[in-house]
Coordinates of C-alpha atoms and ligand atoms in Angstrom, one line a residue:
X1438 CA 18.3 -0.7 62.4
X1439 CA 19.7 -0.2 58.4
X1440 CA 16.0 0.8 57.8
X1441 CA 15.9 4.0 60.3
X1442 CA 19.5 4.9 59.1
X1443 CA 18.0 5.2 55.7
X1444 CA 15.1 7.1 56.6
X1445 CA 17.2 9.4 58.8
X1446 CA 19.5 10.2 55.9
X1447 CA 16.6 10.7 53.4
X1448 CA 15.0 13.1 55.8
X1449 CA 18.1 15.1 56.6
X1450 CA 18.5 15.1 52.5
X1451 CA 22.0 16.4 52.6
X1452 CA 24.1 13.3 53.8
X1453 CA 23.0 11.2 50.8
X1454 CA 23.1 13.7 48.6
X1455 CA 26.7 14.3 49.6
X1456 CA 27.5 10.8 48.3
X1457 CA 27.0 11.7 44.9
X1458 CA 30.0 11.9 42.9
X1459 CA 31.1 15.6 43.0
X1460 CA 33.4 17.3 39.7
X1461 CA 34.5 20.9 39.2
X1462 CA 33.3 22.2 35.9
X1463 CA 36.6 22.2 34.5
X1464 CA 37.2 18.5 35.5
X1465 CA 34.0 17.6 33.8
X1466 CA 35.0 19.5 30.8
X1467 CA 38.5 17.5 30.7
X1468 CA 36.8 14.2 31.5
X1469 CA 34.1 15.0 28.5
X1470 CA 37.0 16.0 26.1
X1471 CA 39.1 12.8 26.8
X1472 CA 36.5 10.6 26.3
X1473 CA 35.8 12.2 22.9
X1474 CA 39.1 12.5 21.6
X1475 CA 39.8 8.7 22.5
X1476 CA 36.3 6.7 22.3
X1477 CA 34.4 8.7 19.5
X1478 CA 37.5 9.4 17.2
X1479 CA 38.9 5.8 16.4
X1480 CA 38.9 6.3 12.6
X1481 CA 40.6 9.5 12.5
X1482 CA 43.2 8.5 14.7
X1483 CA 43.4 5.2 12.7
X1484 CA 43.5 7.0 9.2
X1485 CA 46.3 9.2 10.8
X1486 CA 48.6 6.3 12.2
X1487 CA 47.9 4.4 8.9
X1488 CA 49.0 7.7 6.8
X1489 CA 51.9 8.4 8.5
X1490 CA 55.3 9.3 6.8
X1491 CA 57.2 8.0 9.8
X1492 CA 57.3 4.4 11.2
X1493 CA 59.9 5.6 13.9
X1494 CA 59.6 7.4 16.8
X1495 CA 58.9 11.0 15.3
X1496 CA 55.4 9.9 13.9
X1497 CA 54.1 8.0 16.6
X1498 CA 55.6 10.9 18.9
X1499 CA 53.7 13.6 16.7
X1500 CA 50.2 11.7 17.1
X1501 CA 50.9 12.2 20.4
X1502 CA 50.9 15.6 20.5
X1503 CA 48.2 16.1 18.5
X1504 CA 46.3 14.1 20.4
X1505 CA 47.3 16.0 23.7
X1506 CA 46.3 19.4 21.6
X1507 CA 43.2 18.2 20.8
X1508 CA 42.3 17.2 24.3
X1509 CA 42.8 20.9 25.7
X1510 CA 41.0 22.3 22.6
X1511 CA 38.3 20.4 23.5
X1512 CA 38.5 20.3 26.8
X1513 CA 38.7 24.1 26.6
X1514 CA 35.2 24.6 24.5
X1515 CA 33.4 22.6 26.5
X1516 CA 34.1 24.3 29.5
X1517 CA 33.0 27.4 27.8
X1518 CA 29.9 25.7 27.3
X1519 CA 29.7 24.7 31.0
X1520 CA 27.4 27.1 32.6
X1521 CA 24.7 26.5 35.5
X1522 CA 21.9 24.6 35.0
X1523 CA 22.7 24.0 31.3
X1524 CA 26.1 23.1 31.6
X1525 CA 25.3 19.2 32.5
X1526 CA 22.6 18.6 29.6
X1527 CA 25.0 20.2 26.7
X1528 CA 27.7 18.2 27.9
X1529 CA 25.4 15.3 27.8
X1530 CA 23.8 16.0 24.5
X1531 CA 27.4 16.3 22.8
X1532 CA 28.2 13.0 24.2
X1533 CA 25.4 11.6 22.6
X1534 CA 25.7 13.4 19.3
X1535 CA 29.5 12.5 19.1
X1536 CA 28.6 9.1 19.9
X1537 CA 25.9 9.0 16.9
X1538 CA 28.8 10.3 14.4
X1539 CA 31.2 8.1 15.6
X1540 CA 29.0 5.0 15.1
X1541 CA 27.7 6.3 11.4
X1542 CA 31.9 7.0 10.7
X1543 CA 32.8 3.3 12.2
X1544 CA 30.6 1.7 10.7
X1545 CA 30.1 2.3 7.1
X1546 CA 33.4 4.2 6.5
X1547 CA 31.2 7.6 5.9
X1548 CA 33.1 10.9 6.5
X1549 CA 30.6 13.9 7.9
X1550 CA 30.4 17.3 5.9
X1551 CA 27.5 19.3 4.4
X1552 CA 26.5 17.1 2.0
X1553 CA 25.9 14.1 4.6
X1554 CA 24.1 16.1 6.8
X1555 CA 21.7 17.7 3.9
X1556 CA 21.4 14.2 3.2
X1557 CA 20.7 13.0 6.9
X1558 CA 18.6 15.9 6.6
X1559 CA 16.6 15.5 3.6
X1560 CA 16.3 11.4 4.1
X1561 CA 12.9 9.9 4.6
X1562 CA 12.3 7.7 7.8
X1563 CA 12.1 4.7 6.5
X1564 CA 15.6 5.2 5.2
X1565 CA 17.1 6.4 8.2
X1566 CA 15.3 3.3 10.3
X1567 CA 17.0 0.9 8.1
X1568 CA 20.6 2.3 9.4
X1569 CA 19.3 1.8 12.9
X1570 CA 20.6 -1.5 13.6
X1571 CA 20.8 -2.8 17.0
X1572 CA 24.5 -3.2 16.9
X1573 CA 24.3 0.2 15.9
X1574 CA 22.0 1.5 18.9
X1575 CA 24.1 -0.8 21.6
X1576 CA 27.2 1.2 20.5
X1577 CA 24.9 4.7 20.7
X1578 CA 24.0 3.3 24.1
X1579 CA 27.5 2.2 24.9
X1580 CA 29.4 5.5 23.8
X1581 CA 26.8 8.0 24.3
X1582 CA 24.1 7.3 26.4
X1583 CA 26.2 5.9 29.5
X1584 CA 28.7 8.4 29.6
X1585 CA 25.7 11.1 29.3
X1586 CA 23.4 9.5 31.8
X1587 CA 26.9 9.8 34.3
X1588 CA 27.0 13.3 33.3
X1589 CA 23.6 14.0 34.4
X1590 CA 23.7 12.1 37.6
X1591 CA 26.9 13.8 38.9
X1592 CA 27.0 16.9 41.0
X1593 CA 29.0 19.7 39.4
X1594 CA 30.5 22.5 40.9
X1595 CA 30.6 25.7 39.1
X1596 CA 32.4 28.1 41.3
X1597 CA 32.8 31.6 41.7
X1598 CA 32.9 33.3 38.4
X1599 CA 36.0 35.1 39.6
X1600 CA 38.3 31.9 39.8
X1601 CA 36.4 30.6 36.7
X1602 CA 37.7 33.3 34.8
X1603 CA 41.2 32.6 36.2
X1604 CA 41.2 28.7 35.3
X1605 CA 40.1 29.8 31.9
X1606 CA 42.5 32.0 31.4
X1607 CA 45.1 29.3 32.6
X1608 CA 43.6 26.6 30.4
X1609 CA 44.3 29.4 27.5
X1610 CA 47.7 29.6 28.1
X1611 CA 48.2 25.8 28.2
X1612 CA 46.5 25.4 25.0
X1613 CA 48.9 28.3 23.4
X1614 CA 51.5 26.3 24.9
X1615 CA 50.9 22.9 23.3
X1616 CA 49.6 24.4 20.3
X1617 CA 53.3 25.9 19.5
X1618 CA 55.1 23.5 20.6
X1619 CA 53.4 20.7 18.5
X1620 CA 53.7 23.1 15.2
X1621 CA 57.4 23.7 16.2
X1622 CA 58.4 20.1 16.2
X1623 CA 55.4 18.6 14.0
X1624 CA 54.3 21.4 11.7
X1625 CA 55.7 19.5 8.3
X1626 CA 53.8 16.2 9.5
X1627 CA 50.8 17.7 10.0
X1628 CA 50.9 20.4 7.1
X1629 CA 51.5 16.8 4.8
X1630 CA 48.8 14.4 6.4
X1631 CA 45.7 17.5 6.2
X1632 CA 46.8 18.1 2.6
X1633 CA 47.2 14.4 1.4
X1634 CA 44.3 13.5 3.4
X1635 CA 41.8 16.0 2.8
X1636 CA 39.1 13.0 4.9
X1637 CA 40.5 13.8 8.2
X1638 CA 39.0 17.0 8.8
X1639 CA 35.6 15.3 8.1
X1640 CA 36.5 12.6 10.4
X1641 CA 37.1 14.3 13.6
X1642 CA 34.4 14.1 15.8
X1643 CA 32.0 16.2 16.9
X1644 CA 33.3 19.4 14.8
X1645 CA 32.7 17.7 11.5
X1646 CA 29.0 18.0 12.4
X1647 CA 29.5 21.6 13.7
X1648 CA 31.5 22.4 10.8
X1649 CA 28.8 21.1 8.3
X1650 CA 25.4 22.7 10.0
X1651 CA 27.4 26.0 9.5
X1652 CA 27.9 25.3 5.8
X1653 CA 24.5 24.5 5.7
X1654 CA 23.3 27.6 7.0
X1655 CA 25.7 29.6 5.2
X1656 CA 23.8 27.6 2.4
X1657 CA 20.2 28.3 3.3
X1658 CA 20.9 32.0 4.3
X1659 CA 22.4 32.7 0.9
X1660 CA 19.6 31.3 -0.7
X1661 CA 16.8 33.9 -2.0
X1662 CA 13.6 33.0 -2.1
X1663 CA 12.8 33.8 -5.9
X1664 CA 12.8 31.3 -8.3
X1665 CA 15.4 32.0 -11.5
X1666 CA 14.0 31.0 -14.6
X1667 CA 16.2 29.4 -17.2
X1668 CA 16.0 28.1 -21.0
X1669 CA 13.3 30.9 -21.4
X1670 CA 14.3 31.1 -25.1
X1671 CA 13.4 27.5 -25.2
X1672 CA 11.2 26.8 -28.4
X1673 CA 10.4 23.5 -29.7
X1674 CA 11.1 22.6 -33.6
X1675 CA 8.1 22.3 -35.6
X1676 CA 6.3 19.3 -35.1
X1677 CA 8.5 16.5 -37.4
X1678 CA 6.9 14.5 -39.8
X1679 CA 5.7 11.5 -37.7
X1680 CA 2.2 11.9 -36.5
X1681 CA 2.5 9.3 -33.4
X1682 CA 3.4 11.5 -30.1
X1683 CA 7.1 10.7 -28.6
X1684 CA 7.3 9.1 -25.1
X1685 CA 10.4 9.8 -23.6
X1686 CA 10.8 7.5 -20.4
X1687 CA 13.5 8.3 -17.9
X1688 CA 14.2 5.3 -15.4
X1689 CA 16.2 7.5 -12.3
X1690 CA 18.1 4.1 -10.6
X1691 CA 19.2 3.8 -7.1
X1692 CA 22.7 3.1 -5.8
X1693 CA 23.3 1.0 -9.0
X1694 CA 27.2 0.8 -9.7
X1695 CA 28.1 -0.1 -12.8
X1696 CA 30.8 -2.4 -11.8
X1697 CA 28.5 -5.1 -11.0
X1698 CA 26.6 -4.5 -14.4
X1699 CA 27.1 -7.8 -16.7
X1700 CA 26.4 -5.6 -19.8
X1701 CA 29.7 -4.2 -19.0
X1702 CA 31.6 -6.9 -18.3
X1703 CA 30.8 -8.1 -14.8
X1704 CA 31.2 -11.7 -15.0
X1705 CA 28.0 -12.7 -13.3
X1706 CA 24.5 -12.3 -15.7
X1707 CA 23.1 -9.5 -13.3
X1708 CA 21.6 -8.1 -16.4
X1709 CA 20.2 -11.8 -18.2
X1710 CA 16.7 -10.0 -18.1
X1711 CA 17.6 -7.5 -21.0
X1712 CA 19.5 -10.2 -22.9
X1713 CA 18.1 -10.1 -26.6
X1714 CA 16.5 -7.0 -26.2
X1715 CA 18.4 -4.0 -28.6
X1716 CA 19.8 -2.4 -25.4
X1717 CA 22.5 0.4 -25.7
X1718 CA 24.9 -0.3 -22.9
X1719 CA 26.7 2.9 -21.7
X1720 CA 30.2 1.5 -19.8
X1721 CA 31.5 4.9 -19.3
X1722 CA 29.1 7.0 -17.5
X1723 CA 30.5 9.4 -14.2
X1724 CA 27.7 10.8 -11.7
X1725 CA 27.5 14.4 -10.6
X1726 CA 27.3 13.3 -6.5
X1727 CA 27.7 10.2 -4.7
X1728 CA 24.4 10.9 -2.7
X1729 CA 20.9 11.2 -3.8
X1730 CA 20.6 14.7 -2.5
X1731 CA 23.4 15.7 -4.9
X1732 CA 23.1 13.6 -7.7
X1733 CA 19.4 14.0 -8.2
X1734 CA 18.9 17.9 -8.4
X1735 CA 22.5 17.8 -10.2
X1736 CA 21.3 15.4 -12.9
X1737 CA 18.4 17.6 -14.3
X1738 CA 20.3 21.3 -13.7
X1739 CA 22.0 23.1 -15.8
X1740 CA 24.9 23.9 -13.6
X1741 CA 26.5 20.7 -14.2
X1742 CA 28.8 19.1 -11.9
X1743 CA 31.3 21.8 -11.4
X1744 CA 29.4 24.9 -10.7
X1745 CA 26.8 22.5 -9.0
X1746 CA 25.5 23.0 -5.3
X1747 CA 22.5 22.1 -3.9
X1748 CA 21.4 26.0 -3.0
X1749 CA 22.3 27.2 -6.4
X1750 CA 19.8 24.2 -7.9
X1751 CA 17.2 24.9 -5.2
X1752 CA 16.7 28.4 -6.6
X1753 CA 16.6 28.2 -10.2
X1754 CA 14.9 26.1 -12.3
X1755 CA 15.9 22.5 -13.9
X1756 CA 15.2 21.2 -17.6
X1757 CA 12.1 19.3 -16.5
X1758 CA 10.4 23.0 -16.1
X1759 CA 11.9 24.0 -19.7
X1760 CA 10.6 21.2 -21.0
X1761 CA 7.1 21.6 -19.5
X1762 CA 7.7 25.5 -20.8
X1763 CA 8.0 24.0 -24.5
X1764 CA 5.0 22.1 -24.2
X1765 CA 5.9 18.2 -23.3
X1766 CA 4.1 16.9 -21.1
X1767 CA 6.2 15.9 -18.0
X1768 CA 5.1 13.5 -15.2
X1769 CA 7.2 12.4 -12.3
X1770 CA 6.5 9.0 -10.7
X1771 CA 8.6 7.9 -7.5
X1772 CA 9.1 4.8 -6.0
X1773 CA 12.0 6.3 -3.8
X1774 CA 12.3 9.0 -1.2
X1775 CA 11.0 12.0 -2.9
X1776 CA 12.6 13.9 -5.9
X1777 CA 14.7 16.6 -3.9
X1778 CA 12.5 19.3 -5.4
X1779 CA 13.4 18.5 -9.1
X1780 CA 9.5 17.6 -9.8
X1781 CA 8.5 21.0 -7.0
X1782 CA 6.5 22.5 -10.6
X1783 CA 5.9 19.1 -12.1
X1784 CA 3.0 16.4 -11.9
X1785 CA 3.8 13.9 -9.5
X1786 CA 2.8 10.5 -8.5
X1787 CA 4.4 8.9 -5.5
X1788 CA 4.1 5.1 -5.2
X1789 CA 6.8 4.4 -2.6
X1790 CA 4.5 3.3 0.5
X1791 CA 1.1 2.7 -0.8
X1792 CA -0.6 0.5 -3.4
X1793 CA 0.3 -2.8 -4.2
X1794 CA -0.1 -5.4 -1.2
X1795 CA 1.7 -8.2 -3.5
X1796 CA 4.8 -5.4 -4.0
X1797 CA 4.8 -3.1 -1.0
X1798 CA 5.4 -4.3 3.0
X1799 CA 6.3 -2.1 5.9
X1800 CA 5.6 1.4 4.1
X1801 CA 8.3 0.3 1.1
X1802 CA 7.2 -1.2 -2.2
X1803 CA 9.3 -2.9 -4.8
X1804 CA 10.1 -1.2 -8.3
X1805 CA 7.6 -3.4 -9.7
X1806 CA 4.8 -0.9 -8.4
X1807 CA 6.4 1.4 -11.3
X1808 CA 5.4 -0.8 -14.0
X1809 CA 1.8 -0.2 -13.0
X1810 CA 2.9 3.6 -12.8
X1811 CA 4.2 3.7 -16.1
X1812 CA 0.9 1.4 -17.4
X1813 CA -1.0 4.6 -15.8
X1814 CA 1.3 7.2 -18.1
X1815 CA 1.1 5.4 -20.8
X1816 CA -2.6 4.7 -21.4
X1817 CA -3.4 8.5 -20.8
X1818 CA -5.4 9.7 -24.2
X1819 CA -2.1 10.7 -26.3
X1820 CA -1.9 14.3 -26.2
X1821 CA 1.3 15.3 -27.8
X1822 CA 4.6 14.6 -26.6
X1823 CA 5.8 13.7 -23.4
X1824 CA 8.4 12.6 -20.3
X1825 CA 7.5 10.6 -17.7
X1826 CA 10.8 10.0 -15.1
X1827 CA 10.3 7.1 -13.0
X1828 CA 12.6 7.3 -10.0
X1829 CA 13.2 3.9 -8.5
X1830 CA 14.2 2.5 -5.1
X1831 CA 16.7 0.6 -7.2
X1832 CA 19.7 -1.0 -4.8
X1833 CA 19.2 1.2 -1.7
X1834 CA 20.9 0.0 1.1
X1835 CA 21.9 -1.1 3.7
X1836 CA 18.1 -3.7 3.5
X1837 CA 19.8 -4.9 -0.1
X1838 CA 17.9 -7.7 0.4
X1839 CA 14.8 -5.9 0.6
X1840 CA 14.7 -4.5 -2.8
X1841 CA 13.5 -7.6 -4.9
X1842 CA 10.8 -10.5 -4.3
X1843 CA 12.2 -13.8 -3.0
X1844 CA 12.3 -15.6 -5.6
X1845 CA 14.8 -13.5 -7.4
X1846 CA 17.3 -14.9 -5.0
X1847 CA 19.6 -16.2 -7.4
X1848 CA 22.8 -15.6 -5.9
X1849 CA 23.0 -17.4 -2.6
X1850 CA 23.9 -17.1 0.3
X1851 CA 22.3 -13.5 0.8
X1852 CA 22.9 -11.2 3.9
X1853 CA 19.5 -10.4 5.0
X1854 CA 20.1 -8.3 7.7
X1855 CA 20.9 -4.4 7.6
X1856 CA 23.8 -5.1 9.5
X1857 CA 26.2 -5.8 6.3
X1858 CA 29.5 -5.6 8.1
X1859 CA 28.2 -9.1 9.7
X1860 CA 28.0 -10.6 6.7
X1861 CA 30.4 -12.0 4.4
X1862 CA 31.6 -10.0 1.5
X1863 CA 30.4 -12.8 -0.9
X1864 CA 27.1 -12.8 1.0
X1865 CA 27.0 -9.0 0.6
X1866 CA 27.9 -9.3 -3.4
X1867 CA 25.4 -12.1 -3.7
X1868 CA 22.2 -10.1 -2.2
X1869 CA 23.6 -6.8 -4.0
X1870 CA 23.9 -8.5 -7.5
X1871 CA 19.9 -9.9 -6.7
X1872 CA 18.8 -6.7 -7.1
X1873 CA 20.7 -5.6 -9.6
X1874 CA 19.1 -8.7 -11.2
X1875 CA 15.9 -7.6 -10.2
X1876 CA 16.5 -3.8 -11.5
X1877 CA 16.7 -5.8 -15.0
X1878 CA 13.9 -7.2 -14.8
X1879 CA 11.9 -4.1 -14.5
X1880 CA 13.3 -2.5 -17.0
X1881 CA 12.8 -5.3 -19.5
X1882 CA 8.8 -4.6 -18.1
X1883 CA 9.3 -1.2 -18.8
X1884 CA 10.9 -2.1 -22.6
X1885 CA 8.3 -4.9 -23.4
X1886 CA 5.3 -2.3 -22.5
X1887 CA 6.7 0.6 -24.8
X1888 CA 7.8 -2.2 -27.3
X1889 CA 3.8 -3.2 -27.4
X1890 CA 2.8 0.0 -28.0
X1891 CA 5.3 1.2 -31.0
X1892 CA 2.4 1.3 -33.3
X1893 CA 1.0 4.1 -31.9
X1894 CA 3.8 5.6 -30.6
X1895 CA 7.5 6.3 -30.7
X1896 CA 9.2 5.5 -27.6
X1897 CA 12.9 6.1 -26.4
X1898 CA 14.0 4.8 -22.5
X1899 CA 17.0 6.0 -21.0
X1900 CA 18.2 4.4 -17.5
X1901 CA 20.7 6.0 -15.7
X1902 CA 21.8 5.7 -11.5
X1903 CA 22.0 8.5 -9.5
X1904 CA 25.1 7.0 -7.8
X1905 CA 27.5 4.0 -7.6
X1906 CA 27.9 2.3 -4.1
X1907 CA 30.7 0.4 -1.8
X1908 CA 30.4 -2.8 -1.0
X1909 CA 33.0 -3.0 1.7
X1910 CA 36.2 -2.3 -1.0
X1911 CA 38.5 -0.8 1.4
X1912 CA 36.4 -1.2 4.3
X1913 CA 33.8 1.6 3.1
X1914 CA 30.3 0.6 2.6
X1915 CA 27.1 2.4 0.9
X1916 CA 27.6 6.0 -0.5
X1917 CA 27.9 9.6 0.1
X1918 CA 32.0 10.3 0.5
X1919 CA 32.9 13.8 -1.2
X1920 CA 33.6 13.3 -4.6
X1921 CA 37.4 13.9 -4.5
X1922 CA 37.2 11.0 -1.8
X1923 CA 35.0 8.5 -3.4
X1924 CA 36.3 5.7 -4.9
X1925 CA 35.3 4.4 -8.4
X1926 CA 32.0 2.4 -7.0
X1927 CA 30.5 5.5 -5.7
X1928 CA 30.7 7.3 -9.2
X1929 CA 30.9 5.2 -12.1
X1930 CA 26.8 4.3 -12.8
X1931 CA 25.5 2.2 -15.8
X1932 CA 23.5 4.0 -18.4
X1933 CA 21.1 1.9 -20.8
X1934 CA 19.0 3.3 -23.7
X1935 CA 16.5 1.5 -25.9
X1936 CA 14.6 3.2 -28.6
X1937 CA 11.6 1.8 -30.7
X1938 CA 12.5 1.4 -34.6
X1939 CA 9.6 4.9 -35.1
X1940 CA 11.9 6.4 -32.5
X1941 CA 14.9 5.7 -34.3
X1942 CA 13.5 7.0 -37.7
X1943 CA 12.4 10.2 -36.0
X1944 CA 15.6 10.7 -34.5
X1945 CA 17.9 9.5 -37.1
X1946 CA 20.0 7.5 -34.7
X1947 CA 19.6 3.7 -34.0
X1948 CA 20.9 1.1 -32.1
X1949 CA 23.9 0.6 -34.2
X1950 CA 24.9 4.2 -33.8
X1951 CA 24.7 4.5 -30.5
X1952 CA 26.6 2.0 -29.7
X1953 CA 29.2 3.8 -31.3
X1954 CA 29.6 6.5 -28.8
X1955 CA 28.6 3.9 -26.0
X1956 CA 32.0 3.6 -25.3
X1957 CA 32.9 7.7 -24.8
X1958 CA 33.1 9.1 -21.3
X1959 CA 29.7 10.6 -20.4
X1960 CA 28.6 11.8 -17.6
X1961 CA 25.1 13.3 -15.5
X1962 CA 26.2 16.8 -16.9
X1963 CA 24.7 15.3 -20.8
X1964 CA 21.4 14.8 -19.3
X1965 CA 20.3 18.2 -19.9
X1966 CA 21.2 18.5 -23.6
X1967 CA 19.8 14.6 -24.0
X1968 CA 16.7 15.2 -23.2
X1969 CA 16.6 19.0 -24.7
X1970 CA 17.8 17.4 -28.0
X1971 CA 15.5 14.3 -27.7
X1972 CA 12.2 16.8 -27.6
X1973 CA 14.2 19.3 -30.7
X1974 CA 13.6 21.7 -28.1
X1975 CA 16.2 24.9 -29.3
X1976 CA 17.5 26.8 -26.5
X1977 CA 21.0 28.3 -25.3
X1978 CA 20.7 26.1 -22.6
X1979 CA 21.3 23.2 -25.2
X1980 CA 24.6 22.3 -25.5
X1981 CA 25.1 20.2 -28.4
X1982 CA 28.4 18.1 -27.2
X1983 CA 26.5 16.6 -24.7
X1984 CA 24.0 15.4 -26.4
X1985 CA 24.2 11.4 -26.5
X1986 CA 21.8 11.0 -29.3
X1987 CA 23.1 14.0 -31.6
X1988 CA 26.7 12.7 -31.3
X1989 CA 25.7 9.1 -32.4
X1990 CA 23.9 10.9 -35.0
X1991 CA 25.6 10.0 -39.1
X1992 CA 26.4 13.5 -40.0
X1993 CA 24.2 13.3 -43.6
X1994 CA 21.4 11.9 -41.0
X1995 CA 17.9 13.2 -41.6
X1996 CA 17.8 15.3 -38.5
X1997 CA 21.5 16.3 -38.8
X1998 CA 20.7 19.8 -40.9
X1999 CA 18.0 20.7 -38.6
X2000 CA 20.7 21.6 -35.8
Ligands
ZN1406 ZN1 20.9 7.7 -4.1

């Protein structure tokens, strides 16, 4: 019997369909908005709750009023998107987008702004894959896919347009009434929270995503297609007395923070591999940005941190272009996710996925491959002076455990998973420190290679990280917080210099003199003048105050007169 009934229903169609839940478009908008405000904005509410000035009833009421206002506002915006045919997919997509955003924010303590979105769009999929952990996917399934599937399964009545307009009008009136009421009652509370906690607007999901995309779009639209030349007046001083070529190796680190360098006083010997080498450690260096997409172009740009924007940098040359034009052979060797446009006009070698089976696995390589790259660069016939930029994979997270070979698991237990929140802070620190230990080994290997050639060339090695990292301090992980919000761990970067005896004579500055200025506050802004100074390039771009070597040079030193 039941079988017959089922066939009957199926043939008629209507009875089966009428069993689906039916919802008006307005009800759908209110429901989706409630879900987003309540479920996808946990960090927003947690932050507001923790910073409210008033712990009495007033603070809670202010929060409640804001919740009601946001619910009404989001419901109105969603209702405006709800049109026949497109309404359901649009709402479903919005729910998934909000869940993905919320999951990143809750997991890693990040905020979502233009810079973060640029990072997401520029990152490569190997790195993105590291973030797609099982718990992340489960979270997105629960908070995003499940409600989205429900929306798609529902039957939504869109009603007649006349009635729709009337409902919308009522909705707008309700919003105005709530808005006026909340502002009249709690304006001072909201203004203080917004002023003192600017991260709030980057936490409010999903408006943070749309704000960020809008910013990126404006940035793109403003970008002219022509490339602006800089330092066109650059000329090199006539070759110095030394008849040997100068080789400068600039090692750009990744996600190494100064706080974990024993050279700077960190209790663990993370830089032991450099013991006994005459290196100079600069302990007070600040980065330009807190993510690769900002710091990398910024450190090679003449704009400096204050004037830097990714769009402005993309439409003008950088110091590598200037050096190349001045006659320096420039080469970029990459073991990271690319140079973010910096090496666009420079000879480039990408070692990040191919090559040595002993060092590469799963489409990425340990930084040891850069030693091969350096060998290759150094063995080329010496034709004048040259700069080699080696771009490390460094300590890129969250898979810190994949940044060093197994024999370097010096500090244990380690956090051998990408789900770093599941590890104890001790295990996380151990893993990160093992990575710094490996970076030191690679740097030591580079110095050995340069030292072995000191009879035939003068060499300088300069290492500086692109930005730091948060390892769970204050529940913040990874990096990429906007500059003004970011903790020192994300902005204080290690910098190391080494130079051969020949280079010290040629530049008129040695280890002892460099150590005199190593404690000063330096920044990524000083890289451009330092590189220009190392190659004795005269240009209006050259700002002597930022040239680290010139600052260390004794006033009566051999080259001082030349400046
Ligand atoms: Zn980076």
